[in-house]
GROMACS .gro file of C-alpha atoms in nm:
model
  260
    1UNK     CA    1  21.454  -9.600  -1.934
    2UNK     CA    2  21.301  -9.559  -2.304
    3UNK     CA    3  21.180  -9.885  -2.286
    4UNK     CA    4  20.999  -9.813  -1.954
    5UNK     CA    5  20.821  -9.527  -2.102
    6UNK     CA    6  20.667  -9.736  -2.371
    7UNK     CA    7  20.539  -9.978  -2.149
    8UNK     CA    8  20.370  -9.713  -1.976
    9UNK     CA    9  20.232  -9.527  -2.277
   10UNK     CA   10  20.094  -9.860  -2.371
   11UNK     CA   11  19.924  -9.954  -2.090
   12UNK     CA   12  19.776  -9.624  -2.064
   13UNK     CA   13  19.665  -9.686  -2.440
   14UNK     CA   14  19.538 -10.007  -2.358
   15UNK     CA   15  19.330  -9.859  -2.061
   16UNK     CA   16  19.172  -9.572  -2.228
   17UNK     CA   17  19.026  -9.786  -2.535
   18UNK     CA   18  18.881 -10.049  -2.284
   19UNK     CA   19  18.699  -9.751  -2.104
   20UNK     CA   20  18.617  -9.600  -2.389
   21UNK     CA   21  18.410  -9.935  -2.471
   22UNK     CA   22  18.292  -9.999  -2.195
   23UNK     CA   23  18.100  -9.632  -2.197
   24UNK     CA   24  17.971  -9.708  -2.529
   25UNK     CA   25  17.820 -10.036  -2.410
   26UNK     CA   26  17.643  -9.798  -2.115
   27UNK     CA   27  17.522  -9.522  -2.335
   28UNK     CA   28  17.400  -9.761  -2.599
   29UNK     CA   29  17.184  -9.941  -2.323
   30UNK     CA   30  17.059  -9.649  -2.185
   31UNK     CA   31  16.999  -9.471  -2.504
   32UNK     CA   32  16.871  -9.754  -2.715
   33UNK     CA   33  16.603  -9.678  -2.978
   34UNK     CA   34  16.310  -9.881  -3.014
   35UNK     CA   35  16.195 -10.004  -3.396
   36UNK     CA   36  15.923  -9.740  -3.541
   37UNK     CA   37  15.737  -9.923  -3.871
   38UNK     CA   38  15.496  -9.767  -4.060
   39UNK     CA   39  15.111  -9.781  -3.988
   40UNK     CA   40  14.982  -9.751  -4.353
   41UNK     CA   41  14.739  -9.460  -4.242
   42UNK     CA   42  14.755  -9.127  -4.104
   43UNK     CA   43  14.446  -9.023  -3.912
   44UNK     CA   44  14.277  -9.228  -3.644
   45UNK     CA   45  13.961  -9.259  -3.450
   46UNK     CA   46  14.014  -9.248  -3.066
   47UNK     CA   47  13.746  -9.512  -2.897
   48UNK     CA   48  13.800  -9.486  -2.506
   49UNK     CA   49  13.644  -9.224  -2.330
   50UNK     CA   50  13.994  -9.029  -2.225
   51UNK     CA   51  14.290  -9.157  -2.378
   52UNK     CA   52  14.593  -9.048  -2.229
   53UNK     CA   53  14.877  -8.901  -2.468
   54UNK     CA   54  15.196  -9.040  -2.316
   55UNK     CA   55  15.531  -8.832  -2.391
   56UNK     CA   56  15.702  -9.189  -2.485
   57UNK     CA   57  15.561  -9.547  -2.578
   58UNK     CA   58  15.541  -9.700  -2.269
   59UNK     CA   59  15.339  -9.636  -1.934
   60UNK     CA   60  15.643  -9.519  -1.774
   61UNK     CA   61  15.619  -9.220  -1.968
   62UNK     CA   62  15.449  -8.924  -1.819
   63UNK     CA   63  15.095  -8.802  -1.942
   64UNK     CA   64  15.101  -8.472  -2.158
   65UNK     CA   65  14.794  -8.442  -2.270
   66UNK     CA   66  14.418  -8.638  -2.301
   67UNK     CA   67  14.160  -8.682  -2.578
   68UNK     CA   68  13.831  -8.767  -2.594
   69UNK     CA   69  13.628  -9.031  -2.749
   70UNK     CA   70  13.559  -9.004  -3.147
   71UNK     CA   71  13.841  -8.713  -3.193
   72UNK     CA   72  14.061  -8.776  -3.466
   73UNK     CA   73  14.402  -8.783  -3.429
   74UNK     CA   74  14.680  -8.757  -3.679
   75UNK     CA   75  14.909  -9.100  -3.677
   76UNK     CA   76  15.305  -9.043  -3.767
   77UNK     CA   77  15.416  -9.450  -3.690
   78UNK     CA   78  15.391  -9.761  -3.437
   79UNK     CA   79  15.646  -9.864  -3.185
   80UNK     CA   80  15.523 -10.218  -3.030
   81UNK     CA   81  15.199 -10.186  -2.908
   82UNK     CA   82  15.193  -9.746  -2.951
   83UNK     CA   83  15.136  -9.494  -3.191
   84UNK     CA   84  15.329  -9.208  -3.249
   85UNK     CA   85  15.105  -8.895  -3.300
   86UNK     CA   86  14.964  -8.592  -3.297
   87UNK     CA   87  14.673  -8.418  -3.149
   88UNK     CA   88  14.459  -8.139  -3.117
   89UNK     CA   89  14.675  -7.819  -2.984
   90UNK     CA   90  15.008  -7.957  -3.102
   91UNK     CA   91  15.100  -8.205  -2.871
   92UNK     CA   92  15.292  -8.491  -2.963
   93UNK     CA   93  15.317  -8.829  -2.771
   94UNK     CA   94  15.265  -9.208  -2.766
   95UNK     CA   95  14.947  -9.363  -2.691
   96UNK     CA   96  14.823  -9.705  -2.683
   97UNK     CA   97  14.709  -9.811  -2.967
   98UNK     CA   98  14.413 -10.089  -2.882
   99UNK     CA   99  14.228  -9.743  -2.832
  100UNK     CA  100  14.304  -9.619  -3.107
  101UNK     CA  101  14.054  -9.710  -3.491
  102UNK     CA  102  14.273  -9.668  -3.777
  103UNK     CA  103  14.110  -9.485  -4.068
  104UNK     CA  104  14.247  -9.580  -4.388
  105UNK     CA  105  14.223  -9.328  -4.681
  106UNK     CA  106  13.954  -9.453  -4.977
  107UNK     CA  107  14.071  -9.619  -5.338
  108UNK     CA  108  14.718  -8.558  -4.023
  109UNK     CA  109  14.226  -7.795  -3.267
  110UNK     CA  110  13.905  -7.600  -3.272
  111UNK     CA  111  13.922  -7.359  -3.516
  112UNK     CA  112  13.573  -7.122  -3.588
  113UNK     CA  113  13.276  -7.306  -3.711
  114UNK     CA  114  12.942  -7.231  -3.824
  115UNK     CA  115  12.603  -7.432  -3.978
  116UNK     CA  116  12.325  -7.322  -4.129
  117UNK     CA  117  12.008  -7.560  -4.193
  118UNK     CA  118  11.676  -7.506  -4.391
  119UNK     CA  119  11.386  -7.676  -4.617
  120UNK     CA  120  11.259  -7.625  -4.964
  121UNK     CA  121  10.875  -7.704  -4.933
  122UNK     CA  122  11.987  -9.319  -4.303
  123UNK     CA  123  12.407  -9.885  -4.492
  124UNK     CA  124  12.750  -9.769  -4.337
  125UNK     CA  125  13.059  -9.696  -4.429
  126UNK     CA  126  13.228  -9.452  -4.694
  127UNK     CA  127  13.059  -9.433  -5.044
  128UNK     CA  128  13.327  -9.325  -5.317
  129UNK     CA  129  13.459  -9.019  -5.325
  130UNK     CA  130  13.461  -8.777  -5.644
  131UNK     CA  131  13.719  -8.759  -5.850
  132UNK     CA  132  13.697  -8.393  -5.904
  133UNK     CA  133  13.799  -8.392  -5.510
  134UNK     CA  134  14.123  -8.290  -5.383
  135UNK     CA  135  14.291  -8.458  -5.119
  136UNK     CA  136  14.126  -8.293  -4.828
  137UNK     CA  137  13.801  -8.316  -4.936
  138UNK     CA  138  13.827  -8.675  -4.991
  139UNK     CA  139  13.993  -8.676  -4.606
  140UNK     CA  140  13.711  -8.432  -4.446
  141UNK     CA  141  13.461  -8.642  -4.685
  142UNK     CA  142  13.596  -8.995  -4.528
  143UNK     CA  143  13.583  -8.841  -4.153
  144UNK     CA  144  13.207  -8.740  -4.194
  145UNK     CA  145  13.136  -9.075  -4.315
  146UNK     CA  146  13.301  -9.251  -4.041
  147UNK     CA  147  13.124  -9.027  -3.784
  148UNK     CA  148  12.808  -9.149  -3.960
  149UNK     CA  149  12.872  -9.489  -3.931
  150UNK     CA  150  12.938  -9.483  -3.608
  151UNK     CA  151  12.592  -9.348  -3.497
  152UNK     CA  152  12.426  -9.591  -3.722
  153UNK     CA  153  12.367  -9.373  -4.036
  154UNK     CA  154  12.377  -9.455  -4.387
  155UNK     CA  155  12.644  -9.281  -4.559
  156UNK     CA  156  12.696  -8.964  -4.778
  157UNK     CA  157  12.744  -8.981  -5.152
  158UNK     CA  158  12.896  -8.712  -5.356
  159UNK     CA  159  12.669  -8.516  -5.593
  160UNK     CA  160  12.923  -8.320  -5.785
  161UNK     CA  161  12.731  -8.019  -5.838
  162UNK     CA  162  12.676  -7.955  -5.484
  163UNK     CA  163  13.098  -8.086  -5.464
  164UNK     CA  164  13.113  -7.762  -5.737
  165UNK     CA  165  12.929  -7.534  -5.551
  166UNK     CA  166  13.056  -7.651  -5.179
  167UNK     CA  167  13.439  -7.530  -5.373
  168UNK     CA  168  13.312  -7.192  -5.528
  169UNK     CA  169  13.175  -7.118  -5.143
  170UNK     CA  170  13.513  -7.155  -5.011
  171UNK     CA  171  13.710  -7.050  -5.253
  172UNK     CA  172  13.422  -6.706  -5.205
  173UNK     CA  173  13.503  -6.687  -4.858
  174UNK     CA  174  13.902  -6.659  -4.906
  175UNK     CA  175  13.886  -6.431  -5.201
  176UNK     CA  176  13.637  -6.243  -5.026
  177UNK     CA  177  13.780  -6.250  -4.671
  178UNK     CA  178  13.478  -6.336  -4.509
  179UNK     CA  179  13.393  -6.598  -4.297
  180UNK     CA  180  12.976  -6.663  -4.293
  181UNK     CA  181  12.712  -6.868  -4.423
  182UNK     CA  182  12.606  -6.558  -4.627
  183UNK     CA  183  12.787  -6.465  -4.923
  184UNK     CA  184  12.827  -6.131  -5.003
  185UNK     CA  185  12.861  -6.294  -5.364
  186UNK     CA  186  12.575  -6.553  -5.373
  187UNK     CA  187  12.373  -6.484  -5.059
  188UNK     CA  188  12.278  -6.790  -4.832
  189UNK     CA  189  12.395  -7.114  -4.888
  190UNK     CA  190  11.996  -7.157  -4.984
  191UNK     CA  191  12.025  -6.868  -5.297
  192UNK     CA  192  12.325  -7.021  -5.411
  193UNK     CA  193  12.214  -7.370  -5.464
  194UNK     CA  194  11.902  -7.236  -5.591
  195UNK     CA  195  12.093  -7.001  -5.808
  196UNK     CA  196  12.323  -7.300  -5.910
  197UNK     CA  197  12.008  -7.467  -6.047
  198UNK     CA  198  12.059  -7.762  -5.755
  199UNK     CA  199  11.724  -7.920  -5.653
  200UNK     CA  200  11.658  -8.079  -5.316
  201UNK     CA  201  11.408  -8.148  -5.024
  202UNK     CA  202  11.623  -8.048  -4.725
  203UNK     CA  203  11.958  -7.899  -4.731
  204UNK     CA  204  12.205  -7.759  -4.477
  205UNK     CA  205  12.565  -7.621  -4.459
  206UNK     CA  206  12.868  -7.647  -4.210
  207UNK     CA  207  13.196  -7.406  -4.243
  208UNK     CA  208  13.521  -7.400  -4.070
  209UNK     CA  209  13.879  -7.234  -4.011
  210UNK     CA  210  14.077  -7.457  -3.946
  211UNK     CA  211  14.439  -7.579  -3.979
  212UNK     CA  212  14.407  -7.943  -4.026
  213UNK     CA  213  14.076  -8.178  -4.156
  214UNK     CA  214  14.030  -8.405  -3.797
  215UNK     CA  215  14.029  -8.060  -3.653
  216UNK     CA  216  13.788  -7.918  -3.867
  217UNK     CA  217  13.542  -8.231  -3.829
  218UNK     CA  218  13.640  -8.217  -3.418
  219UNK     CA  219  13.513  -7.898  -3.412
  220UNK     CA  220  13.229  -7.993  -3.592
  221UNK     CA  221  13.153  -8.266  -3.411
  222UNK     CA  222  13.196  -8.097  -3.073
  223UNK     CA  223  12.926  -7.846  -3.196
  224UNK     CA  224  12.558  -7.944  -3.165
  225UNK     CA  225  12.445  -7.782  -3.461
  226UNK     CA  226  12.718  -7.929  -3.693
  227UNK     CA  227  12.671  -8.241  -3.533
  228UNK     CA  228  12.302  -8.211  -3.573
  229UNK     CA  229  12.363  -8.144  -3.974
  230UNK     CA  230  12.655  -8.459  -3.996
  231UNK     CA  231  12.407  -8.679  -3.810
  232UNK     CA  232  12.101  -8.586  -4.002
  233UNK     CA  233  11.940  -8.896  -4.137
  234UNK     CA  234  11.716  -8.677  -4.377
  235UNK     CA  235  12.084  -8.577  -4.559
  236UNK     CA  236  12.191  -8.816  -4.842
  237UNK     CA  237  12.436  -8.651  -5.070
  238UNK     CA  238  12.717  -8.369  -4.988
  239UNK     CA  239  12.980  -8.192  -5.119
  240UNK     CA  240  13.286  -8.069  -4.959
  241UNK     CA  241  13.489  -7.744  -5.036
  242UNK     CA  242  13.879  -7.688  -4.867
  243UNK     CA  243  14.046  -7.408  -4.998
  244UNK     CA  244  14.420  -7.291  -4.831
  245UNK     CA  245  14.375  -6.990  -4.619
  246UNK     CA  246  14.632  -6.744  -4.490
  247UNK     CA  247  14.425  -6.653  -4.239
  248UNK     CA  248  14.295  -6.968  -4.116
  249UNK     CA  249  14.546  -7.221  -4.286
  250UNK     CA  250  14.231  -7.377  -4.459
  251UNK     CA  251  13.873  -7.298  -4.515
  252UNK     CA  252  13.601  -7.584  -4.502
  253UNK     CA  253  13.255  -7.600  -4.605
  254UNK     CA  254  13.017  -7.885  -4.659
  255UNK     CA  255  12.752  -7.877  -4.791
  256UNK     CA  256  12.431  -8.099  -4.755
  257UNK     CA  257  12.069  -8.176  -4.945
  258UNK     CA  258  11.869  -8.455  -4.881
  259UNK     CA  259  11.676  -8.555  -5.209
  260UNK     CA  260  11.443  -8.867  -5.320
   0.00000   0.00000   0.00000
């Protein structure tokens, strides 16, 4: 009678673990994970005219969102022939990634913009950035550029006294809880490079609240009047100011003079 027992306590045994491998063989095909590798950038350049954000890499994944043509979107990894990555209000899917430009960094929403443009009396690609930038003004810096190219436009160069002033302007507008091309500091963007001894032909400024850099330059370029001042082939040298923001999350302004 024991020995009974154990025969049936082993075959039960015996039962149980080949169940118990079989359901890992189903869950592991069902749950498999697919290889993610890194993309070597983090922001790209969408180049169809509505690219559907897919909530997986594949086209049996449902659509969750669209973006448009020349938005920038932020790029976390690839799985086979997708990116993983984010776009403008949060969303996070797949999409395919033949629509997608990568924009490598030099040597990741609409938020409020605003431009100003004025007087005093056009080979693409990025120039080098200024090593007194940080890293978002080297970002916003490379984004502008690339939105030049595009259009055919020569592209910006730093002049690091408008990069100075273009930082004191932000950094004004935090400190000072403002957000408008007039300063109650330094007046218009006009006084202040006049004040700041800076001499140009044609000049013009862009600002923003924003939470991330391709939003900031979205907005902008979703604007006619920033777009006007980013695709201005009388503009030749910039400078770029990004300062954090409670408010906002970050504070932009670029600044822009066109000079002989």
């Amino acid at each position: 009678m024991k020995l009974i027992t154990i025969k049936r306590k082993s075959i039960l045994k015996i039962t149980t673990i080949i169940s118990f491998i079989l359901m890992i063989g189903i869950f592991t095909n069902s749950f498999g994970m697919q290889h993610y590798y890194n993309v070597g950038f983090s922001t790209g350049l969408v180049t169809a005219t509505t690219l559907n954000v897919r909530s997986g890499p594949g086209m049996q994944y449902k659509i969750v969102t669209t973006v448009k043509k020349n938005e920038y979107i932020r790029v976390f990894a690839g799985v086979g022939d997708w990116y993983i990555v984010q776009v403008e209000g949060d969303y996070v899917g797949a999409v395919s990634k033949k629509y997608v430009k990568p924009i490598y960094p030099s040597s990741s929403n609409n938020g409020n913009t605003n431009n100003n443009t004025g007087n005093n009396t056009g080979t693409s690609g990025n120039t080098q950035t200024s090593s007194t930038m940080n890293s978002d003004e080297k970002e916003v810096f490379n984004l502008i550029n690339t939105q030049r190219a595009n259009n055919g436009l020569t592209a910006l160069k730093v002049d690091e006294e408008v990069q100075r002033v273009a930082r004191i302007k932000a950094e004004d507008m935090v400190a000072n809880n403002y957000f408008s091309h007039t300063s109650p500091t330094y007046g218009s963007p006009f006084d202040m490079l006049k004040s700041f001894k800076i001499s140009y032909k044609t000049a013009g400024e862009n600002i923003a609240a924003n939470s991330s850099n391709s939003g900031a330059v979205n907005a902008w370029m979703n604007s006619s009047g920033h777009k006007a001042n980013i695709l201005n082939s009388n503009f030749n040298y910039t400078g770029i100011g990004v300062v954090s923001s409670s408010k906002y999350g970050k504070i932009f302004v670029q600044m822009f003079i066109g000079k002989n």
